[in-house]
Amino acid sequence: MIHVNQSPPAPNGTRVVITGAVGNIGRGLAPRLLAAGYELTLSDLKTVDGLVAEARFAAADVRMEEGLQTAMVDADVLVHLPALHGIHAVDHTETEFWELNVNGTFRTLQAAITAGVRKVVWLSSQAWHESNGVYGFTKVIGEQLLEYHRRRHGISYVAVRPASLVPWTDWARDYGRGLLYERVDRDDVLDAIQLSVDWVAVNDGGLVLDAHHPDAVQADDLRDWRHDPVGTADRLFPGARAVVERFGLDISAPPVRPRKLGWTEVGYVPSRNFGTWIKEVAGLSDDQVRARTSDY
Ligand SMILES: NC(=O)c1ccc[n+]([C@@H]2O[C@H](COP(=O)([O-])OP(=O)(O)OC[C@H]3O[C@@H](n4cnc5c(N)ncnc54)[C@H](O)[C@@H]3O)[C@@H](O)[C@H]2O)c1
């Protein structure tokens, strides 16, 4: 891993191409990058209504040669998103995972080199740590492909490893409680990716960025939490007892993650965790909570 000091954002007019731009992360990222002064090319299998009008669109299947060169024209930075996820493991074969997540990444990196694009933000995952599953394993291989292309072809990259930001159905049980465990707020992940684009546009090297929420709990609190989860939660986050009992939340001991790779380098400061959610939900009525729907 090569670390370079944080630098100011790239100048206006830097062109970013986003592959897989029509998905969850792409739809959130595109308006942010435009607002920050980047020029955009959006690429996906096909266009859909509702994409930002100011961006160019170029259709491409990242598993194939054709289309990718057109998408890369004039690009300075590639943000590569297409992947099958863990949830697809039940109805997609290992071969399909390999073809999109591994071959699709390799082919797109090769196309980037041909087109002269040397800066890459690639979406890895916290599933990188679960490499006995096909999804996590393809993320391990993907990060190795980035490192290979850095050494052999001089690309610079950030591999962003988000926790889960799948759309939620129940704001209290899926989102709020989830912030104790494997969920991260989507805006925090979009911050992480935007900061990664800023970083890679003006720095050289290879970086891994953990895009998860800040720990709600410190290691010293965990013994108390195991013994008395609700009481400990209420001591750490005043009002938590009422919220936990109101929604019948099971809050067994959460993980404490020491890993914060890349946070300092890109300036990532995630803002939402279980404690911030407790403050937010405490002031809302049951009807207001029920009315919350995932807007992505
Ligand atoms: N959403 C999460 O919770 C999460 C968590 C961690 C990591 N990630 C990673 O972030 C990345 C983006 O996730 P997302 O949630 O936006 O995914 P998504 O499934 O919502 O979007 C993926 C996009 O890729 C496109 N795509 C699929 N096959 C393609 C192909 N052959 N060629 C071109 N485009 C193709 C799809 O049309 C879709 O628009 C993925 O690499 C994923 O592994 C996501």
Short mmCIF file of C-alpha atoms and ligand atoms in Angstrom, two decimals:
data_model
loop_
_atom_site.label_atom_id
_atom_site.label_comp_id
_atom_site.label_asym_id
_atom_site.label_seq_id
_atom_site.Cartn_x
_atom_site.Cartn_y
_atom_site.Cartn_z
CA MET A 1 0.00 0.00 0.00
CA ILE A 2 1.36 3.39 -0.94
CA HIS A 3 0.11 6.30 1.09
CA VAL A 4 0.33 9.88 -0.12
CA ASN A 5 -0.68 12.90 1.88
CA GLN A 6 -4.16 14.29 1.40
CA SER A 7 -4.40 16.88 -1.36
CA PRO A 8 -7.00 19.45 -2.35
CA PRO A 9 -9.87 18.34 -4.61
CA ALA A 10 -9.34 17.99 -8.33
CA PRO A 11 -10.04 21.05 -10.45
CA ASN A 12 -13.40 21.58 -12.09
CA GLY A 13 -13.74 19.87 -15.42
CA THR A 14 -12.05 16.59 -14.48
CA ARG A 15 -14.04 13.95 -16.36
CA VAL A 16 -15.25 10.88 -14.48
CA VAL A 17 -16.74 7.83 -16.18
CA ILE A 18 -19.01 5.69 -13.98
CA THR A 19 -19.69 2.11 -15.11
CA GLY A 20 -22.80 0.49 -13.58
CA ALA A 21 -24.10 4.05 -13.14
CA VAL A 22 -27.78 3.11 -13.13
CA GLY A 23 -27.62 1.13 -9.87
CA ASN A 24 -28.02 2.12 -6.23
CA ILE A 25 -24.61 3.74 -5.78
CA GLY A 26 -24.33 5.21 -9.27
CA ARG A 27 -27.65 7.06 -8.98
CA GLY A 28 -26.54 8.59 -5.69
CA LEU A 29 -23.03 9.41 -6.80
CA ALA A 30 -23.69 11.10 -10.15
CA PRO A 31 -25.47 14.24 -8.88
CA ARG A 32 -22.85 14.69 -6.15
CA LEU A 33 -19.94 14.57 -8.58
CA LEU A 34 -21.69 17.00 -10.92
CA ALA A 35 -22.34 19.40 -8.05
CA ALA A 36 -18.66 19.17 -7.10
CA GLY A 37 -17.61 20.32 -10.58
CA TYR A 38 -16.74 17.03 -12.26
CA GLU A 39 -17.84 16.29 -15.82
CA LEU A 40 -19.54 12.94 -16.15
CA THR A 41 -19.97 10.05 -18.51
CA LEU A 42 -22.49 7.49 -17.23
CA SER A 43 -22.26 3.95 -18.54
CA ASP A 44 -24.43 0.90 -17.97
CA LEU A 45 -26.04 -1.90 -19.96
CA LYS A 46 -28.80 0.51 -20.99
CA THR A 47 -30.01 3.94 -20.05
CA VAL A 48 -33.06 4.53 -17.83
CA ASP A 49 -35.26 7.54 -17.11
CA GLY A 50 -34.16 9.85 -14.32
CA LEU A 51 -30.40 9.91 -14.87
CA VAL A 52 -28.80 13.35 -14.45
CA ALA A 53 -29.39 15.22 -17.70
CA GLU A 54 -26.03 17.04 -17.66
CA ALA A 55 -24.08 13.78 -18.07
CA ARG A 56 -23.17 11.97 -21.27
CA PHE A 57 -24.42 8.35 -21.51
CA ALA A 58 -22.52 5.50 -23.17
CA ALA A 59 -23.97 1.97 -23.17
CA ALA A 60 -21.44 -0.77 -22.43
CA ASP A 61 -21.40 -4.32 -21.13
CA VAL A 62 -18.24 -4.44 -19.01
CA ARG A 63 -17.75 -8.11 -19.90
CA MET A 64 -17.30 -7.14 -23.59
CA GLU A 65 -14.81 -5.01 -25.50
CA GLU A 66 -17.24 -2.93 -27.53
CA GLY A 67 -18.72 0.11 -25.83
CA LEU A 68 -16.01 0.46 -23.18
CA GLN A 69 -13.67 2.54 -25.37
CA THR A 70 -16.49 4.96 -26.22
CA ALA A 71 -17.37 5.25 -22.55
CA MET A 72 -13.74 6.04 -21.64
CA VAL A 73 -13.23 8.82 -24.20
CA ASP A 74 -11.66 11.89 -22.52
CA ALA A 75 -12.04 10.33 -19.06
CA ASP A 76 -9.54 11.12 -16.30
CA VAL A 77 -11.03 8.91 -13.57
CA LEU A 78 -12.94 5.61 -13.81
CA VAL A 79 -15.45 4.64 -11.09
CA HIS A 80 -16.25 0.95 -11.64
CA LEU A 81 -19.44 -0.33 -9.97
CA PRO A 82 -20.97 -3.38 -11.73
CA ALA A 83 -21.03 -6.55 -9.64
CA LEU A 84 -23.25 -9.39 -8.56
CA HIS A 85 -23.68 -9.09 -4.76
CA GLY A 86 -23.92 -11.57 -1.91
CA ILE A 87 -27.73 -11.61 -2.26
CA HIS A 88 -27.34 -12.95 -5.82
CA ALA A 89 -25.51 -16.07 -4.66
CA VAL A 90 -28.83 -17.95 -4.33
CA ASP A 91 -29.87 -17.52 -7.98
CA HIS A 92 -26.61 -16.91 -9.85
CA THR A 93 -23.79 -19.35 -10.51
CA GLU A 94 -20.18 -18.94 -9.47
CA THR A 95 -19.38 -18.59 -13.16
CA GLU A 96 -21.75 -15.62 -13.47
CA PHE A 97 -20.10 -13.99 -10.45
CA TRP A 98 -16.69 -14.56 -11.96
CA GLU A 99 -17.67 -13.22 -15.37
CA LEU A 100 -19.08 -9.92 -14.08
CA ASN A 101 -17.06 -9.28 -10.91
CA VAL A 102 -13.67 -10.56 -12.05
CA ASN A 103 -13.62 -10.67 -15.86
CA GLY A 104 -15.70 -7.47 -16.03
CA THR A 105 -13.21 -5.71 -13.77
CA PHE A 106 -10.19 -7.03 -15.69
CA ARG A 107 -11.65 -6.06 -19.06
CA THR A 108 -12.60 -2.59 -17.87
CA LEU A 109 -9.14 -1.97 -16.38
CA GLN A 110 -7.55 -3.07 -19.65
CA ALA A 111 -9.87 -0.77 -21.59
CA ALA A 112 -8.96 2.08 -19.23
CA ILE A 113 -5.26 1.56 -19.93
CA THR A 114 -5.86 1.50 -23.69
CA ALA A 115 -7.84 4.75 -23.37
CA GLY A 116 -5.16 6.39 -21.21
CA VAL A 117 -7.25 6.44 -18.02
CA ARG A 118 -4.87 5.93 -15.08
CA LYS A 119 -7.07 6.77 -12.08
CA VAL A 120 -9.60 4.27 -10.73
CA VAL A 121 -12.10 4.05 -7.89
CA TRP A 122 -13.31 0.46 -7.57
CA LEU A 123 -16.08 -0.84 -5.35
CA SER A 124 -14.90 -3.63 -3.13
CA SER A 125 -16.92 -4.60 -0.02
CA GLN A 126 -16.59 -5.50 3.66
CA ALA A 127 -17.39 -8.98 2.25
CA TRP A 128 -13.68 -8.95 1.30
CA HIS A 129 -13.25 -10.41 4.81
CA GLU A 130 -15.55 -13.35 3.94
CA SER A 131 -13.49 -14.82 1.14
CA ASN A 132 -14.94 -18.33 1.61
CA GLY A 133 -18.07 -17.05 -0.18
CA VAL A 134 -18.08 -16.37 -3.92
CA TYR A 135 -18.93 -12.66 -3.53
CA GLY A 136 -16.16 -11.93 -1.02
CA PHE A 137 -13.70 -14.00 -3.02
CA THR A 138 -14.36 -11.96 -6.17
CA LYS A 139 -13.65 -8.80 -4.14
CA VAL A 140 -10.31 -10.27 -3.00
CA ILE A 141 -9.42 -11.03 -6.63
CA GLY A 142 -10.67 -7.61 -7.75
CA GLU A 143 -8.39 -5.82 -5.30
CA GLN A 144 -5.50 -7.95 -6.56
CA LEU A 145 -6.33 -6.95 -10.13
CA LEU A 146 -6.10 -3.30 -9.11
CA GLU A 147 -2.75 -3.84 -7.46
CA TYR A 148 -1.49 -5.77 -10.52
CA HIS A 149 -2.52 -2.90 -12.80
CA ARG A 150 -0.86 -0.40 -10.47
CA ARG A 151 2.43 -2.27 -10.58
CA ARG A 152 2.40 -3.19 -14.26
CA HIS A 153 0.61 -0.23 -15.83
CA GLY A 154 0.97 2.58 -13.29
CA ILE A 155 -2.70 3.07 -12.48
CA SER A 156 -3.61 4.71 -9.17
CA TYR A 157 -6.65 3.46 -7.31
CA VAL A 158 -8.86 3.50 -4.27
CA ALA A 159 -10.66 0.23 -3.44
CA VAL A 160 -13.68 1.26 -1.37
CA ARG A 161 -15.03 -1.43 0.98
CA PRO A 162 -18.56 -0.46 2.05
CA ALA A 163 -20.65 -2.27 4.61
CA SER A 164 -24.26 -2.96 3.54
CA LEU A 165 -26.36 -0.11 2.12
CA VAL A 166 -29.14 -2.16 0.57
CA PRO A 167 -32.53 -0.37 0.61
CA TRP A 168 -34.30 -0.95 3.93
CA THR A 169 -37.97 -1.80 4.47
CA ASP A 170 -38.41 -1.12 8.21
CA TRP A 171 -36.57 2.02 9.33
CA ALA A 172 -36.28 0.95 12.97
CA ARG A 173 -35.45 -2.74 12.60
CA ASP A 174 -33.45 -2.74 9.36
CA TYR A 175 -31.81 0.67 9.38
CA GLY A 176 -31.56 1.84 13.01
CA ARG A 177 -30.73 -1.50 14.58
CA GLY A 178 -28.60 -2.35 11.53
CA LEU A 179 -26.31 0.57 12.35
CA LEU A 180 -25.07 -1.46 15.33
CA TYR A 181 -24.02 -4.27 13.00
CA GLU A 182 -23.30 -4.58 9.26
CA ARG A 183 -25.21 -1.58 7.89
CA VAL A 184 -23.83 1.82 6.98
CA ASP A 185 -25.74 4.94 6.03
CA ARG A 186 -25.81 5.37 2.24
CA ASP A 187 -24.78 9.04 2.42
CA ASP A 188 -21.68 8.06 4.39
CA VAL A 189 -20.75 5.60 1.62
CA LEU A 190 -21.37 8.21 -1.07
CA ASP A 191 -19.12 10.59 0.91
CA ALA A 192 -16.44 7.87 0.96
CA ILE A 193 -16.63 7.34 -2.79
CA GLN A 194 -16.66 11.07 -3.59
CA LEU A 195 -13.62 11.60 -1.35
CA SER A 196 -11.93 8.69 -3.11
CA VAL A 197 -12.51 10.33 -6.50
CA ASP A 198 -11.07 13.59 -5.11
CA TRP A 199 -8.07 11.72 -3.73
CA VAL A 200 -7.22 9.60 -6.74
CA ALA A 201 -7.66 12.49 -9.17
CA VAL A 202 -4.64 14.26 -7.67
CA ASN A 203 -2.62 11.51 -5.94
CA ASP A 204 -0.68 8.49 -7.08
CA GLY A 205 -0.67 5.11 -5.37
CA GLY A 206 -3.07 2.46 -4.17
CA LEU A 207 -5.38 2.77 -1.20
CA VAL A 208 -8.07 0.68 0.51
CA LEU A 209 -10.88 2.59 2.23
CA ASP A 210 -13.19 1.00 4.83
CA ALA A 211 -16.60 2.61 4.27
CA HIS A 212 -18.42 1.54 7.42
CA HIS A 213 -20.08 3.48 10.20
CA PRO A 214 -18.13 4.81 13.17
CA ASP A 215 -18.27 2.33 16.04
CA ALA A 216 -21.16 3.02 18.39
CA VAL A 217 -19.40 1.09 21.14
CA GLN A 218 -15.79 0.93 22.34
CA ALA A 219 -14.13 -2.37 23.26
CA ASP A 220 -14.22 -1.41 26.98
CA ASP A 221 -18.03 -1.18 26.89
CA LEU A 222 -18.55 -4.65 25.41
CA ARG A 223 -18.37 -6.63 28.66
CA ASP A 224 -21.13 -4.44 30.13
CA TRP A 225 -23.10 -4.71 26.90
CA ARG A 226 -22.98 -8.53 26.96
CA HIS A 227 -24.15 -8.54 30.58
CA ASP A 228 -26.87 -5.85 30.18
CA PRO A 229 -27.37 -4.71 26.58
CA VAL A 230 -30.31 -2.38 27.12
CA GLY A 231 -28.90 -0.76 30.29
CA THR A 232 -25.50 -0.25 28.66
CA ALA A 233 -27.04 1.14 25.48
CA ASP A 234 -29.07 3.57 27.59
CA ARG A 235 -25.97 4.68 29.52
CA LEU A 236 -24.05 5.30 26.27
CA PHE A 237 -26.99 6.79 24.35
CA PRO A 238 -29.51 8.40 26.66
CA GLY A 239 -33.03 7.48 25.53
CA ALA A 240 -31.94 4.17 23.98
CA ARG A 241 -33.91 2.05 26.50
CA ALA A 242 -37.20 3.68 25.51
CA VAL A 243 -36.47 3.30 21.78
CA VAL A 244 -35.30 -0.33 22.08
CA GLU A 245 -38.38 -1.31 24.13
CA ARG A 246 -40.75 0.68 21.90
CA PHE A 247 -39.65 -1.20 18.76
CA GLY A 248 -38.77 -4.51 20.47
CA LEU A 249 -35.21 -4.42 19.14
CA ASP A 250 -32.78 -7.25 19.83
CA ILE A 251 -29.46 -5.51 20.48
CA SER A 252 -27.03 -8.29 21.32
CA ALA A 253 -23.37 -7.25 21.46
CA PRO A 254 -22.25 -5.40 18.32
CA PRO A 255 -18.84 -5.87 16.72
CA VAL A 256 -16.11 -3.33 17.39
CA ARG A 257 -14.06 -2.85 14.28
CA PRO A 258 -10.54 -1.55 14.68
CA ARG A 259 -10.10 -1.37 10.92
CA LYS A 260 -10.33 2.13 9.52
CA LEU A 261 -8.16 1.77 6.43
CA GLY A 262 -7.84 4.93 4.38
CA TRP A 263 -9.90 7.22 6.65
CA THR A 264 -7.07 9.65 7.33
CA GLU A 265 -5.73 9.68 3.79
CA VAL A 266 -8.99 10.65 2.07
CA GLY A 267 -10.50 12.53 5.05
CA TYR A 268 -13.44 10.14 5.57
CA VAL A 269 -15.51 11.04 8.63
CA PRO A 270 -18.71 8.93 8.67
CA SER A 271 -21.43 10.65 10.61
CA ARG A 272 -24.23 8.15 11.31
CA ASN A 273 -24.21 5.34 13.83
CA PHE A 274 -26.67 3.79 16.29
CA GLY A 275 -26.25 6.74 18.68
CA THR A 276 -27.14 9.38 16.08
CA TRP A 277 -30.17 7.29 15.06
CA ILE A 278 -31.38 7.04 18.69
CA LYS A 279 -31.36 10.85 18.89
CA GLU A 280 -33.24 11.13 15.61
CA VAL A 281 -35.93 8.54 16.31
CA ALA A 282 -36.58 9.63 19.90
CA GLY A 283 -38.32 12.79 18.70
CA LEU A 284 -40.63 11.03 16.21
CA SER A 285 -44.09 9.55 16.68
CA ASP A 286 -44.89 5.94 15.72
CA ASP A 287 -46.75 7.21 12.66
CA GLN A 288 -43.75 9.27 11.58
CA VAL A 289 -41.48 6.26 11.97
CA ARG A 290 -43.88 4.00 10.03
CA ALA A 291 -44.07 6.62 7.26
CA ARG A 292 -40.31 6.50 6.64
CA THR A 293 -39.46 4.75 3.38
CA SER A 294 -36.07 4.17 1.84
CA ASP A 295 -35.68 6.85 -0.85
CA TYR A 296 -33.14 4.93 -2.93
N1 LIG B 1 -25.25 -1.95 -2.22
C1 LIG B 1 -24.51 -2.42 -1.22
O1 LIG B 1 -25.00 -2.67 -0.10
C2 LIG B 1 -23.02 -2.63 -1.44
C3 LIG B 1 -22.22 -2.92 -0.32
C4 LIG B 1 -20.85 -3.13 -0.51
C5 LIG B 1 -20.31 -3.07 -1.80
N2 LIG B 1 -21.11 -2.80 -2.86
C6 LIG B 1 -20.51 -2.77 -4.20
O2 LIG B 1 -20.82 -1.54 -4.82
C7 LIG B 1 -20.95 -1.72 -6.22
C8 LIG B 1 -22.23 -1.08 -6.70
O3 LIG B 1 -23.31 -1.59 -5.94
P1 LIG B 1 -24.82 -1.14 -6.22
O4 LIG B 1 -25.55 -1.40 -4.96
O5 LIG B 1 -24.86 0.18 -6.87
O6 LIG B 1 -25.21 -2.26 -7.29
P2 LIG B 1 -26.53 -2.34 -8.18
O7 LIG B 1 -26.80 -3.80 -8.37
O8 LIG B 1 -27.60 -1.47 -7.64
O9 LIG B 1 -26.04 -1.71 -9.54
C9 LIG B 1 -25.15 -2.38 -10.40
C10 LIG B 1 -25.27 -1.76 -11.77
O10 LIG B 1 -24.38 -2.46 -12.65
C11 LIG B 1 -25.06 -2.67 -13.87
N3 LIG B 1 -24.52 -3.84 -14.56
C12 LIG B 1 -24.79 -5.15 -14.29
N4 LIG B 1 -24.14 -5.92 -15.18
C13 LIG B 1 -23.46 -5.08 -16.01
C14 LIG B 1 -22.62 -5.30 -17.13
N5 LIG B 1 -22.34 -6.53 -17.58
N6 LIG B 1 -22.10 -4.21 -17.75
C15 LIG B 1 -22.38 -2.96 -17.33
N7 LIG B 1 -23.18 -2.70 -16.27
C16 LIG B 1 -23.71 -3.76 -15.62
C17 LIG B 1 -26.52 -2.86 -13.51
O11 LIG B 1 -27.36 -2.59 -14.62
C18 LIG B 1 -26.67 -1.86 -12.36
O12 LIG B 1 -27.08 -0.60 -12.86
C19 LIG B 1 -20.84 -3.23 -6.46
O13 LIG B 1 -19.53 -3.51 -6.89
C20 LIG B 1 -21.08 -3.84 -5.11
O14 LIG B 1 -20.40 -5.08 -4.96
C21 LIG B 1 -22.44 -2.57 -2.71
#
